[in-house]
């Protein structure tokens, strides 16, 4: 076990406006079942990270109060409120331990999609929704609130929307047991659904319009969809790279013209309009003004399987995946959790 000290540069893990030359690194303390995890910071305080936050991170989200939520692959949620790091799992009220989506609705409720249903948290109580509450399947892969306030979820076997009490399945015509991996909305109010094997569907409130590889889409096996500030729709796929859709034509970015691997699991737009996306085994890429920049091991980023990219209010970019969690200022990458390359992380 290695012990270093973290200076006052630390706030929300590793950051500050002050210039301090104290060496930064990490100590890991074994976690007991009854131990309440905490993150301490100050001029000469060690920083503690426990096991749950250091495993596979699938989702990162910041709520309206500034709290950071980290969804893990097997250990539920980690919540950082600016002072303490706490954990929420099935013992506290989550429906499942694998977190596939995190949103906050317009009333301030938190919603979590999991491998075993959906959990709603109203800041006091947890409410679980499963097949008995209308879900087409308990394995939920995506969750989204549209501009009208409706909560949508995509499951392993179809699409559902919340009616205020329970979920109602919404069949997509000419499909059976369709796996919905991603949901988003464009500026015209159309909903977009990315599927595993059936391409994408655009829903205008009445009719579903399908987009497939035959129309120019990079792949029918989609993982994520993003609508950027310009209205361009981005599609990430399992085997075809990315597609950009301008409303008329598709443009593809793949291993033939710029990226290392055609498996793309996450796409994110930062406040400056830069598009960040993962490429399995090759770290992440940043796309801005038609320029593509790669960030990998040479840049200190040793995460090969990236599932989550998110920038918080302080401008810190968080990247989660198979090596836990990294933080970046957009150029320099630092590991936050113990599963990273801990020889000399800082």
Coordinates of C-alpha atoms in Angstrom, one line a residue:
X1 CA 0.0 0.0 0.0
X2 CA 1.4 3.4 -1.0
X3 CA 0.7 6.6 0.9
X4 CA 1.0 10.1 -0.4
X5 CA -0.7 13.4 0.5
X6 CA -3.0 15.5 -1.6
X7 CA -2.8 19.2 -1.3
X8 CA -5.6 21.8 -1.3
X9 CA -5.6 21.4 -5.1
X10 CA -8.2 18.8 -4.4
X11 CA -11.9 19.6 -4.7
X12 CA -14.1 17.0 -6.3
X13 CA -11.2 14.6 -6.3
X14 CA -8.3 16.5 -8.0
X15 CA -8.7 20.2 -8.7
X16 CA -8.2 23.8 -7.5
X17 CA -7.3 27.3 -8.7
X18 CA -4.5 27.5 -6.2
X19 CA -1.0 26.5 -7.1
X20 CA 0.5 24.0 -4.7
X21 CA 3.5 21.8 -5.3
X22 CA 2.6 19.0 -2.8
X23 CA 2.8 15.6 -4.4
X24 CA -0.6 14.1 -5.2
X25 CA -1.5 10.4 -5.1
X26 CA -3.7 7.9 -3.3
X27 CA -4.1 5.6 -0.4
X28 CA -6.6 2.8 -0.5
X29 CA -8.1 1.6 2.9
X30 CA -9.8 -1.7 3.0
X31 CA -13.6 -1.2 3.3
X32 CA -15.6 -2.9 6.0
X33 CA -19.3 -3.6 5.6
X34 CA -20.2 -0.9 8.1
X35 CA -17.7 1.7 7.1
X36 CA -19.1 5.0 5.6
X37 CA -16.8 6.0 2.8
X38 CA -15.5 9.6 2.7
X39 CA -13.3 11.7 0.6
X40 CA -11.1 14.1 2.7
X41 CA -9.1 17.0 1.3
X42 CA -6.9 19.7 2.7
X43 CA -3.2 20.9 2.8
X44 CA -2.0 17.7 4.4
X45 CA -4.9 15.2 4.4
X46 CA -4.7 11.8 2.7
X47 CA -7.4 11.1 0.1
X48 CA -9.3 7.9 0.6
X49 CA -11.0 5.9 -2.2
X50 CA -12.8 2.7 -1.6
X51 CA -13.4 -0.3 -3.8
X52 CA -16.8 0.5 -5.3
X53 CA -15.9 3.8 -7.1
X54 CA -12.8 2.1 -8.5
X55 CA -14.5 -0.6 -10.5
X56 CA -16.1 -0.3 -13.9
X57 CA -17.8 3.1 -14.3
X58 CA -20.7 3.1 -16.8
X59 CA -22.3 6.5 -16.2
X60 CA -21.4 10.0 -14.8
X61 CA -24.0 12.7 -14.0
X62 CA -24.2 15.9 -12.1
X63 CA -27.5 16.9 -10.6
X64 CA -29.0 20.4 -10.1
X65 CA -27.5 20.6 -6.7
X66 CA -24.0 20.0 -8.0
X67 CA -23.8 16.4 -6.7
X68 CA -21.8 14.0 -8.9
X69 CA -23.3 10.5 -9.4
X70 CA -21.2 7.6 -10.7
X71 CA -23.0 4.5 -11.9
X72 CA -20.9 1.3 -11.7
X73 CA -21.2 -2.0 -13.5
X74 CA -21.8 -4.2 -10.5
X75 CA -21.8 -2.1 -7.3
X76 CA -24.6 0.4 -7.8
X77 CA -24.1 4.1 -7.4
X78 CA -21.4 6.3 -5.9
X79 CA -22.5 9.8 -4.8
X80 CA -20.0 12.7 -4.2
X81 CA -21.6 15.8 -2.6
X82 CA -18.5 17.9 -2.6
X83 CA -17.4 16.6 0.8
X84 CA -18.2 13.0 1.2
X85 CA -18.3 10.0 -1.1
X86 CA -21.2 7.6 -0.3
X87 CA -22.6 4.4 -1.9
X88 CA -26.1 3.4 -2.8
X89 CA -26.9 -0.2 -3.7
X90 CA -29.7 -2.7 -3.6
X91 CA -29.5 -2.7 0.2
X92 CA -30.4 1.0 0.3
X93 CA -33.2 0.7 -2.3
X94 CA -31.8 0.4 -5.8
X95 CA -33.6 -2.0 -8.1
X96 CA -30.3 -3.3 -9.5
X97 CA -26.5 -3.1 -9.1
X98 CA -25.6 -2.4 -12.7
X99 CA -26.4 1.3 -13.6
X100 CA -27.2 1.9 -17.2
X101 CA -28.7 5.4 -17.0
X102 CA -28.9 8.4 -14.7
X103 CA -31.3 11.4 -15.1
X104 CA -32.9 14.1 -13.0
X105 CA -36.5 15.0 -13.9
X106 CA -37.9 18.5 -14.0
X107 CA -39.2 18.1 -10.4
X108 CA -35.8 17.2 -9.0
X109 CA -36.3 13.5 -8.7
X110 CA -33.4 11.2 -9.6
X111 CA -34.1 8.2 -11.9
X112 CA -31.7 5.3 -12.4
X113 CA -32.1 2.6 -15.0
X114 CA -30.5 -0.7 -14.1
X115 CA -30.2 -4.4 -15.0
X116 CA -33.2 -5.1 -12.8
X117 CA -35.7 -2.3 -13.4
X118 CA -35.9 1.4 -12.8
X119 CA -35.5 3.2 -9.5
X120 CA -37.0 6.7 -8.7
X121 CA -35.5 8.6 -5.8
X122 CA -37.4 11.6 -4.5
X123 CA -34.5 12.6 -2.1
X124 CA -36.3 10.7 0.7
X125 CA -37.6 7.4 -0.7
X126 CA -36.8 4.9 -3.4
X127 CA -39.5 3.6 -5.7
X128 CA -38.8 0.5 -7.9
X129 CA -40.5 -0.1 -11.2
X130 CA -40.3 -3.5 -12.8
X131 CA -42.3 -5.8 -15.1
X132 CA -45.2 -5.7 -12.6
X133 CA -45.2 -1.9 -13.0
X134 CA -45.5 -2.1 -16.8
X135 CA -41.9 -2.5 -18.0
X136 CA -41.6 -4.8 -21.0
X137 CA -38.4 -6.3 -19.4
X138 CA -36.5 -5.8 -16.2
X139 CA -33.2 -5.3 -18.1
X140 CA -33.3 -1.6 -18.8
X141 CA -30.6 0.0 -21.0
X142 CA -31.6 3.6 -21.4
X143 CA -33.7 6.3 -19.7
X144 CA -34.6 9.8 -20.9
X145 CA -37.0 12.6 -20.1
X146 CA -38.3 14.5 -23.1
X147 CA -39.2 18.2 -23.5
X148 CA -42.8 17.5 -22.5
X149 CA -41.8 15.9 -19.3
X150 CA -42.4 12.3 -20.2
X151 CA -40.0 9.6 -18.9
X152 CA -39.0 7.0 -21.6
X153 CA -37.0 3.8 -21.0
X154 CA -35.5 1.3 -23.4
X155 CA -35.4 -2.3 -22.4
X156 CA -34.0 -5.5 -23.7
X157 CA -37.3 -6.2 -25.4
X158 CA -38.9 -2.8 -26.2
X159 CA -39.8 0.8 -25.5
X160 CA -41.9 2.1 -22.6
X161 CA -43.1 5.4 -21.3
X162 CA -44.2 6.5 -17.9
X163 CA -47.8 7.6 -17.4
X164 CA -47.2 9.2 -14.0
X165 CA -47.9 6.0 -12.1
X166 CA -46.6 3.0 -14.1
X167 CA -44.9 2.3 -17.4
X168 CA -46.8 1.6 -20.6
X169 CA -45.1 -0.3 -23.5
X170 CA -45.1 1.4 -26.8
X171 CA -44.7 -1.1 -29.6
X172 CA -42.6 0.0 -32.6
X173 CA -44.4 -1.3 -35.8
X174 CA -43.0 -4.3 -37.6
X175 CA -40.6 -5.1 -34.8
X176 CA -40.7 -7.7 -32.0
X177 CA -38.7 -7.7 -28.8
X178 CA -36.5 -4.8 -30.0
X179 CA -33.5 -3.9 -27.8
X180 CA -33.4 -0.1 -27.2
X181 CA -30.0 1.0 -26.2
X182 CA -30.3 4.8 -26.5
X183 CA -32.9 7.5 -26.4
X184 CA -32.6 11.3 -27.2
X185 CA -34.6 14.2 -28.6
X186 CA -33.8 16.7 -31.4
X187 CA -34.7 20.4 -31.5
X188 CA -37.9 19.7 -33.5
X189 CA -39.2 17.5 -30.6
X190 CA -38.6 14.2 -32.5
X191 CA -37.5 11.3 -30.3
X192 CA -34.6 9.1 -31.5
X193 CA -34.2 5.5 -30.5
X194 CA -31.0 3.5 -31.1
X195 CA -31.4 -0.2 -31.2
X196 CA -29.3 -3.4 -31.2
X197 CA -29.7 -4.7 -34.7
X198 CA -32.5 -2.7 -36.1
X199 CA -30.8 0.7 -36.7
X200 CA -32.5 3.9 -35.5
X201 CA -36.0 5.1 -35.2
X202 CA -37.3 8.7 -35.2
X203 CA -40.7 9.2 -33.6
X204 CA -42.6 12.4 -34.3
X205 CA -45.3 11.6 -31.8
X206 CA -47.4 9.7 -34.2
X207 CA -45.2 7.8 -36.7
X208 CA -41.9 5.9 -36.4
X209 CA -39.4 6.4 -39.2
X210 CA -36.6 3.9 -39.5
X211 CA -33.0 4.6 -40.5
X212 CA -30.7 1.7 -41.3
X213 CA -27.5 0.8 -42.9
X214 CA -29.3 0.7 -46.2
X215 CA -30.0 4.4 -45.9
X216 CA -26.4 5.3 -45.1
X217 CA -26.2 4.7 -41.4
X218 CA -22.9 3.3 -40.2
X219 CA -24.4 0.2 -38.7
X220 CA -27.8 -1.3 -37.6
X221 CA -26.2 -2.2 -34.2
X222 CA -26.2 1.1 -32.4
X223 CA -25.0 1.9 -28.9
X224 CA -25.6 5.6 -28.4
X225 CA -27.2 8.7 -30.0
X226 CA -26.4 12.4 -29.5
X227 CA -28.0 15.5 -30.9
X228 CA -25.4 18.3 -30.9
X229 CA -25.9 22.0 -30.5
X230 CA -26.1 22.5 -34.3
X231 CA -28.8 19.8 -34.6
X232 CA -26.6 17.2 -36.1
X233 CA -27.5 13.7 -35.0
X234 CA -24.6 11.5 -34.0
X235 CA -24.8 7.7 -33.9
X236 CA -22.3 5.4 -32.2
X237 CA -22.2 1.7 -33.2
X238 CA -20.9 -1.7 -32.2
X239 CA -19.1 -2.3 -35.5
X240 CA -19.4 0.6 -37.9
X241 CA -17.9 3.6 -36.1
X242 CA -20.0 6.7 -36.1
X243 CA -22.5 8.4 -38.4
X244 CA -23.4 12.1 -38.5
X245 CA -26.8 13.0 -39.9
X246 CA -27.6 16.5 -41.0
X247 CA -31.2 15.9 -41.8
X248 CA -30.5 14.8 -45.3
X249 CA -27.3 12.8 -45.6
X250 CA -25.1 10.6 -43.4
X251 CA -21.3 11.0 -43.0
X252 CA -19.3 8.2 -41.4
X253 CA -16.2 8.3 -39.2
X254 CA -14.6 4.8 -38.9
X255 CA -11.4 2.9 -38.9
X256 CA -11.0 3.7 -42.6
X257 CA -10.8 7.4 -42.1
X258 CA -9.5 8.3 -38.6
X259 CA -10.4 6.1 -35.6
X260 CA -8.8 3.0 -34.2
X261 CA -11.8 0.8 -33.6
X262 CA -15.3 0.8 -35.0
X263 CA -16.8 0.0 -31.6
X264 CA -18.1 3.3 -30.1
X265 CA -20.0 3.2 -26.8
X266 CA -20.4 6.8 -25.8
X267 CA -20.6 10.3 -27.5
X268 CA -20.6 13.6 -25.5
X269 CA -20.6 17.3 -26.5
X270 CA -18.8 19.7 -24.1
X271 CA -19.9 23.3 -23.6
X272 CA -17.4 24.5 -26.2
X273 CA -19.1 22.3 -28.9
X274 CA -16.3 19.7 -29.0
X275 CA -17.6 16.2 -29.6
X276 CA -15.9 13.5 -27.5
X277 CA -16.4 9.8 -28.2
X278 CA -14.8 6.5 -27.3
X279 CA -13.2 3.9 -29.5
X280 CA -12.9 0.5 -27.9
X281 CA -9.2 -0.2 -27.1
X282 CA -8.1 3.2 -28.3
X283 CA -9.1 5.6 -25.6
X284 CA -11.1 8.7 -26.7
X285 CA -11.3 11.2 -29.6
X286 CA -12.2 14.8 -29.7
X287 CA -13.8 16.2 -32.8
X288 CA -14.1 20.0 -33.3
X289 CA -14.1 22.1 -36.4
X290 CA -13.7 19.0 -38.5
X291 CA -10.4 18.2 -36.7
X292 CA -10.0 14.8 -34.9
X293 CA -7.6 14.5 -31.9
X294 CA -6.8 11.2 -30.3
X295 CA -6.1 10.8 -26.5
X296 CA -4.6 7.5 -25.4
X297 CA -1.7 6.1 -23.4
X298 CA 0.8 8.6 -24.8
X299 CA -1.4 11.4 -23.3
X300 CA -1.6 9.6 -19.9
X301 CA -5.0 8.1 -20.6
X302 CA -4.8 4.4 -19.9
X303 CA -8.5 3.5 -20.2
X304 CA -9.1 1.3 -23.2
X305 CA -12.9 0.7 -22.6
X306 CA -14.6 4.0 -22.1
X307 CA -18.4 3.9 -21.3
X308 CA -19.0 7.4 -19.9
X309 CA -17.9 11.0 -20.7
X310 CA -19.2 14.0 -18.8
X311 CA -18.1 17.6 -18.0
X312 CA -19.1 19.1 -14.7
X313 CA -19.9 22.7 -13.9
X314 CA -16.3 23.4 -12.9
X315 CA -15.1 22.3 -16.4
X316 CA -13.7 19.0 -15.3
X317 CA -14.1 16.2 -17.8
X318 CA -14.8 12.9 -16.2
X319 CA -14.3 9.6 -18.1
X320 CA -15.4 6.3 -16.8
X321 CA -14.9 2.7 -17.9
X322 CA -13.0 -0.5 -17.4
X323 CA -10.2 1.2 -15.4
X324 CA -12.5 3.0 -13.1
X325 CA -12.5 6.8 -13.4
X326 CA -10.3 9.5 -14.9
X327 CA -10.5 13.3 -14.7
X328 CA -9.2 15.7 -17.4
X329 CA -8.9 19.4 -18.2
X330 CA -9.3 18.4 -21.8
X331 CA -5.6 17.9 -22.4
X332 CA -4.1 16.2 -19.4
X333 CA -5.6 13.0 -17.9
X334 CA -5.3 11.9 -14.3
X335 CA -6.6 8.6 -12.8
X336 CA -8.9 9.1 -9.9
X337 CA -9.4 5.5 -8.8
X338 CA -7.2 2.6 -7.8
X339 CA -7.7 0.5 -10.8
X340 CA -5.7 2.9 -13.0
X341 CA -1.9 2.8 -13.6
X342 CA -0.9 3.6 -10.0
X343 CA 2.9 3.5 -10.4
X344 CA 3.0 7.3 -10.4
X345 CA -0.5 8.6 -11.3
X346 CA 0.2 12.2 -10.7

